[in-house]
Tab-separated table of C-alpha atoms in Angstrom:
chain	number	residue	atom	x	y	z
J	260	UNK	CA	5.823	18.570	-35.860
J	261	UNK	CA	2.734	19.409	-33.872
J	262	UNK	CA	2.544	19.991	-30.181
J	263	UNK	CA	-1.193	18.829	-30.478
J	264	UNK	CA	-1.953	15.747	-28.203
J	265	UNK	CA	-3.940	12.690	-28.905
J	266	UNK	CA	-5.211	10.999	-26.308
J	267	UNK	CA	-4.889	7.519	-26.207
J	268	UNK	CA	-8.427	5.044	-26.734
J	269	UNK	CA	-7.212	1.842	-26.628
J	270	UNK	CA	-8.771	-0.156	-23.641
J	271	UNK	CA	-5.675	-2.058	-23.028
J	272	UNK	CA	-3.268	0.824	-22.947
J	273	UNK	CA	-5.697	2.701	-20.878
J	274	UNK	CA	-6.192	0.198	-18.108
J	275	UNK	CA	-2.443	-0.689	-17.937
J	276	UNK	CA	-1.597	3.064	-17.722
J	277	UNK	CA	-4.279	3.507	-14.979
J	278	UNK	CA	-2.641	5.367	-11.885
J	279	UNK	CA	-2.895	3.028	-8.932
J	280	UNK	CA	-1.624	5.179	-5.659
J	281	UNK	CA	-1.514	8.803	-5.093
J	282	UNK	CA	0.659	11.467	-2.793
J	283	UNK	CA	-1.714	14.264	-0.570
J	284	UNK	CA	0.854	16.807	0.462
J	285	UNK	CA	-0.987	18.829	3.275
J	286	UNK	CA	1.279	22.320	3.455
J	287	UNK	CA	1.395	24.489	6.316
J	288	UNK	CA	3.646	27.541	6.961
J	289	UNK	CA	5.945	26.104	9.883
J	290	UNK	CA	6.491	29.319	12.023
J	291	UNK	CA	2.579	29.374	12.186
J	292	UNK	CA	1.513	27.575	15.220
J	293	UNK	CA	-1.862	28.154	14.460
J	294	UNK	CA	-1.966	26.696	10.883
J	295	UNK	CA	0.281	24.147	12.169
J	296	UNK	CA	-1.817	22.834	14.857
J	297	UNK	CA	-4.496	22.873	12.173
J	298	UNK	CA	-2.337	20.385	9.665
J	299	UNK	CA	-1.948	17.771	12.754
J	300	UNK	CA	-5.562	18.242	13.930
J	301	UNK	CA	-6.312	17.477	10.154
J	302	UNK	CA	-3.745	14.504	10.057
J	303	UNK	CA	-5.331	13.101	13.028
J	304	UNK	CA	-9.237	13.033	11.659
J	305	UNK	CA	-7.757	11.273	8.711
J	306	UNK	CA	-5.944	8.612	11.183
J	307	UNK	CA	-9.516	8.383	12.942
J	308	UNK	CA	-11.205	8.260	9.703
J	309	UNK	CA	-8.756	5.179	8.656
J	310	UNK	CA	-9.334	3.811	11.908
J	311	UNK	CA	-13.288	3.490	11.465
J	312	UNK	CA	-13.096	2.345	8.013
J	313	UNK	CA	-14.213	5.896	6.234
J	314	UNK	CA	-11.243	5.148	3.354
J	315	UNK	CA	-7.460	4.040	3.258
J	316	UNK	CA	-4.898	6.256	3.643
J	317	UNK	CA	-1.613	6.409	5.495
J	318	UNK	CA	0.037	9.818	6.394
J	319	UNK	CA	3.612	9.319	6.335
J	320	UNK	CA	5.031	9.211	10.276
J	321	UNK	CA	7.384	11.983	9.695
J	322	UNK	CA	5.850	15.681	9.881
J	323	UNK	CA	8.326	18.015	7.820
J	324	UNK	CA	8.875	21.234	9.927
J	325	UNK	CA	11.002	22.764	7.304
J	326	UNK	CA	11.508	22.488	3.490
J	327	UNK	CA	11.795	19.446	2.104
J	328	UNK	CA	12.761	17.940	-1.128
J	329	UNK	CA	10.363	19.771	-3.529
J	330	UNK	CA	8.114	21.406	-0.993
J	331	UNK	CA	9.006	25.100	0.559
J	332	UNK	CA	7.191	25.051	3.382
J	333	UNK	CA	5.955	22.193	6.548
J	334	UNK	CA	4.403	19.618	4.955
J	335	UNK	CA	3.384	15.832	5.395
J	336	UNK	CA	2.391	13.126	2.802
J	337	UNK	CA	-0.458	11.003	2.832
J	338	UNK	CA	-0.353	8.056	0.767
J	339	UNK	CA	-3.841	6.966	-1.069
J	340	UNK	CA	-4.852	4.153	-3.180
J	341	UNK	CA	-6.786	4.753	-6.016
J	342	UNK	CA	-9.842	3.194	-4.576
J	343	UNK	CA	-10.017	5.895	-1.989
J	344	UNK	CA	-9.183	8.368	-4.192
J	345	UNK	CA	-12.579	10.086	-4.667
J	346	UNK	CA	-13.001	9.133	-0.615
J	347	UNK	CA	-9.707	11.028	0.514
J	348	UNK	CA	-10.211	13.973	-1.928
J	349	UNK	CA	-13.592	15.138	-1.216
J	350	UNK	CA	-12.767	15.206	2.604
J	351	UNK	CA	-9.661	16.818	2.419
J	352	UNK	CA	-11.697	19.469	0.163
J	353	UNK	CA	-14.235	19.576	2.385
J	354	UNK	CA	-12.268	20.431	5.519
J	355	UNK	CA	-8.999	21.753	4.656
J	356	UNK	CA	-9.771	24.784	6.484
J	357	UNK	CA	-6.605	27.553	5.120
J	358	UNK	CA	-4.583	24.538	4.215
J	359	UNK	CA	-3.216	23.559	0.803
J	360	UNK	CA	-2.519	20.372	-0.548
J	361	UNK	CA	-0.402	19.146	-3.361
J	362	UNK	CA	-2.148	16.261	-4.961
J	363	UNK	CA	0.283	13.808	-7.264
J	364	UNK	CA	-0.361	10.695	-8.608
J	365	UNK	CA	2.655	8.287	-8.408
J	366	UNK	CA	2.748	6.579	-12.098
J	367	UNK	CA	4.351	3.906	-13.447
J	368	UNK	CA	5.157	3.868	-16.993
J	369	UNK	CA	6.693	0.444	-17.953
J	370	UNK	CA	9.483	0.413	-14.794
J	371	UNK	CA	10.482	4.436	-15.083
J	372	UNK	CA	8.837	6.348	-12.518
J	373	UNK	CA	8.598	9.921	-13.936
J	374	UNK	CA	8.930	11.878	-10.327
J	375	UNK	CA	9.050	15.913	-11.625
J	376	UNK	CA	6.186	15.084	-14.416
J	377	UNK	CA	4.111	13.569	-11.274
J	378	UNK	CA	4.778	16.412	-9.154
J	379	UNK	CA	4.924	19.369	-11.838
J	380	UNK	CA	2.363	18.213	-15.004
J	381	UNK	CA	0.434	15.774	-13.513
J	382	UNK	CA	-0.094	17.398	-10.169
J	383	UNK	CA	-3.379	19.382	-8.837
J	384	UNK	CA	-3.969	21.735	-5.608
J	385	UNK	CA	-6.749	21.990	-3.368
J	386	UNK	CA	-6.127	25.628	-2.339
J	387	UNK	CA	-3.953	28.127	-3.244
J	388	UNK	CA	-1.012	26.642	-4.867
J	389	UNK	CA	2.699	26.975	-4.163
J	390	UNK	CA	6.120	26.989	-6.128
J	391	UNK	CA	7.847	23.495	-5.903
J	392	UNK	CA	11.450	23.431	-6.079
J	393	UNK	CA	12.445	20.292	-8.347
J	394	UNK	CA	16.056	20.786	-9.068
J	395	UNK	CA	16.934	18.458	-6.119
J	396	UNK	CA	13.949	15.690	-7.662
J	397	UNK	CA	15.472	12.593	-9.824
J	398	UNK	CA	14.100	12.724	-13.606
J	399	UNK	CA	13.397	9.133	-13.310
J	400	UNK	CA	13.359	6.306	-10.785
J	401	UNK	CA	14.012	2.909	-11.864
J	402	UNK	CA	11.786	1.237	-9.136
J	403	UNK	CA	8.316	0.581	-9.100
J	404	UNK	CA	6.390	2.895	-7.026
J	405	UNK	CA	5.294	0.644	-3.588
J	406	UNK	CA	4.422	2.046	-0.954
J	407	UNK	CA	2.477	0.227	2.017
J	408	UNK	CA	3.088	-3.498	0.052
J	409	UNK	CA	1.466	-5.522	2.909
J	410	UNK	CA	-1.691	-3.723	2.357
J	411	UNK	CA	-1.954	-5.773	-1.304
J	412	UNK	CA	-3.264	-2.138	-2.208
J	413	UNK	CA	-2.514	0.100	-5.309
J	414	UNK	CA	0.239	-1.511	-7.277
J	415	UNK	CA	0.144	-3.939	-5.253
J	416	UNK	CA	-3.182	-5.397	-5.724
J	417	UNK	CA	-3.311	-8.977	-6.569
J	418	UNK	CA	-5.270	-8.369	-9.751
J	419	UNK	CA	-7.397	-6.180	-11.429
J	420	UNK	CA	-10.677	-4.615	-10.495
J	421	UNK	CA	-11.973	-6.237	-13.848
J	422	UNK	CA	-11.250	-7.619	-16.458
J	423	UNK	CA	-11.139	-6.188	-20.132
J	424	UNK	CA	-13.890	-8.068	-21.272
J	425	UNK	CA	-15.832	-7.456	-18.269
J	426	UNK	CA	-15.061	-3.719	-18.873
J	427	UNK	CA	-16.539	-3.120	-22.328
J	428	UNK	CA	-19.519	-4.896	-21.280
J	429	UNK	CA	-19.910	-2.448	-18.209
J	430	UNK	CA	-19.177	0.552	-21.312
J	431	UNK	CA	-21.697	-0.951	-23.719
J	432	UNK	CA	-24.793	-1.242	-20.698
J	433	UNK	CA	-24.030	2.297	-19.961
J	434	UNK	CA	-23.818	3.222	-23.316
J	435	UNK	CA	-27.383	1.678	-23.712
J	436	UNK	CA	-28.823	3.381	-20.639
J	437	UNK	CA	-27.699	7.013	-21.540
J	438	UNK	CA	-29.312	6.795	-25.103
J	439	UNK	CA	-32.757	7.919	-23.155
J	440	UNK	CA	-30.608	10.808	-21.450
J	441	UNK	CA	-30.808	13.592	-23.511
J	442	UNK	CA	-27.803	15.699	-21.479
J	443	UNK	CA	-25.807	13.263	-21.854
J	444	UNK	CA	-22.898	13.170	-24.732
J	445	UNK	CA	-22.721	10.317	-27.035
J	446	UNK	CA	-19.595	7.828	-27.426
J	447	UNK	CA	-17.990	8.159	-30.921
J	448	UNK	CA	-18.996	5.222	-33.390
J	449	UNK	CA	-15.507	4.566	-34.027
């Protein structure tokens, strides 16, 4: 048996597979005022940002001034959907300052939420990254991932962005305009 992976290429299993909300955990070293004033002044800009309509994303009420769950050190979560992703992620890389952030998507694979692959093997750090502690995390979860429902964000969007067939038309036009880009990398035939 090989440990070589194929990624899937089916349309329909890719768009049904497509992670719809994500988890920004901003760390700080509790016992640091400093850095800790610097993880609320940073929670706060995001609050503003949300406020004037820069992107959607809700930091979690609570502040964790100790280890919690997974995390070893102060942290707070700040829940994104996917179409502020890009939005949330390049100002959080932007001004981070000494800060480090977890970044997790929150999946959903048929009803079984997967929470140690989301937070070990599908995870990503701006900054310097830090040991997580998942003995204490469930393997799976049998509820769909909602967070933030009345927003009719994430999974719980109404409906898709687009639809399948609206989707390979998008691919084929793009596929046409890159054929005069010479950089650019050519979609397999198959």
């Amino acid at each position: 048996m090989s440990d070589y992976y194929y990624p899937p290429t089916d349309l329909e299993e890719v768009v049904n597979s497509e992670i719809k909300e994500w988890h920004f955990h901003i760390y700080f070293h509790q016992r640091n005022a400093e850095q800790h004033q610097a993880a609320l002044d940073l929670r706060d800009a995001v609050l503003r940002l949300r406020r004037d309509g820069a992107f959607v994303a809700v930091p979690l009420f609570r502040v964790n001034t100790d280890p919690i769950g997974p995390h070893p050190i102060g942290s707070y979560e700040i829940w994104v959907p996917s179409t502020s992703f890009a939005s949330v992620f390049s100002y959080l890389c932007m001004n981070r300052g000494n800060l480090s952030i977890l970044v997790h998507p929150l999946t959903r694979e048929e009803v079984i939420h997967l929470l140690i692959e989301d937070h070990e093997l599908r995870n990503a750090w701006i900054g310097p990254p830090f040991p997580l502690d998942l003995s204490d995390l469930p393997v799976k979860s049998e509820e769909v991932p909602l967070q933030y429902p009345s927003l009719k964000l994430g999974y719980s969007a109404p409906e898709p962005d687009f639809t399948l067939d609206q989707r390979r038309r998008i691919g084929a036009n793009l596929e046409r305009i890159l054929k005069s880009e010479k950089e650019a990398a050519r979609a397999p035939m198959n």
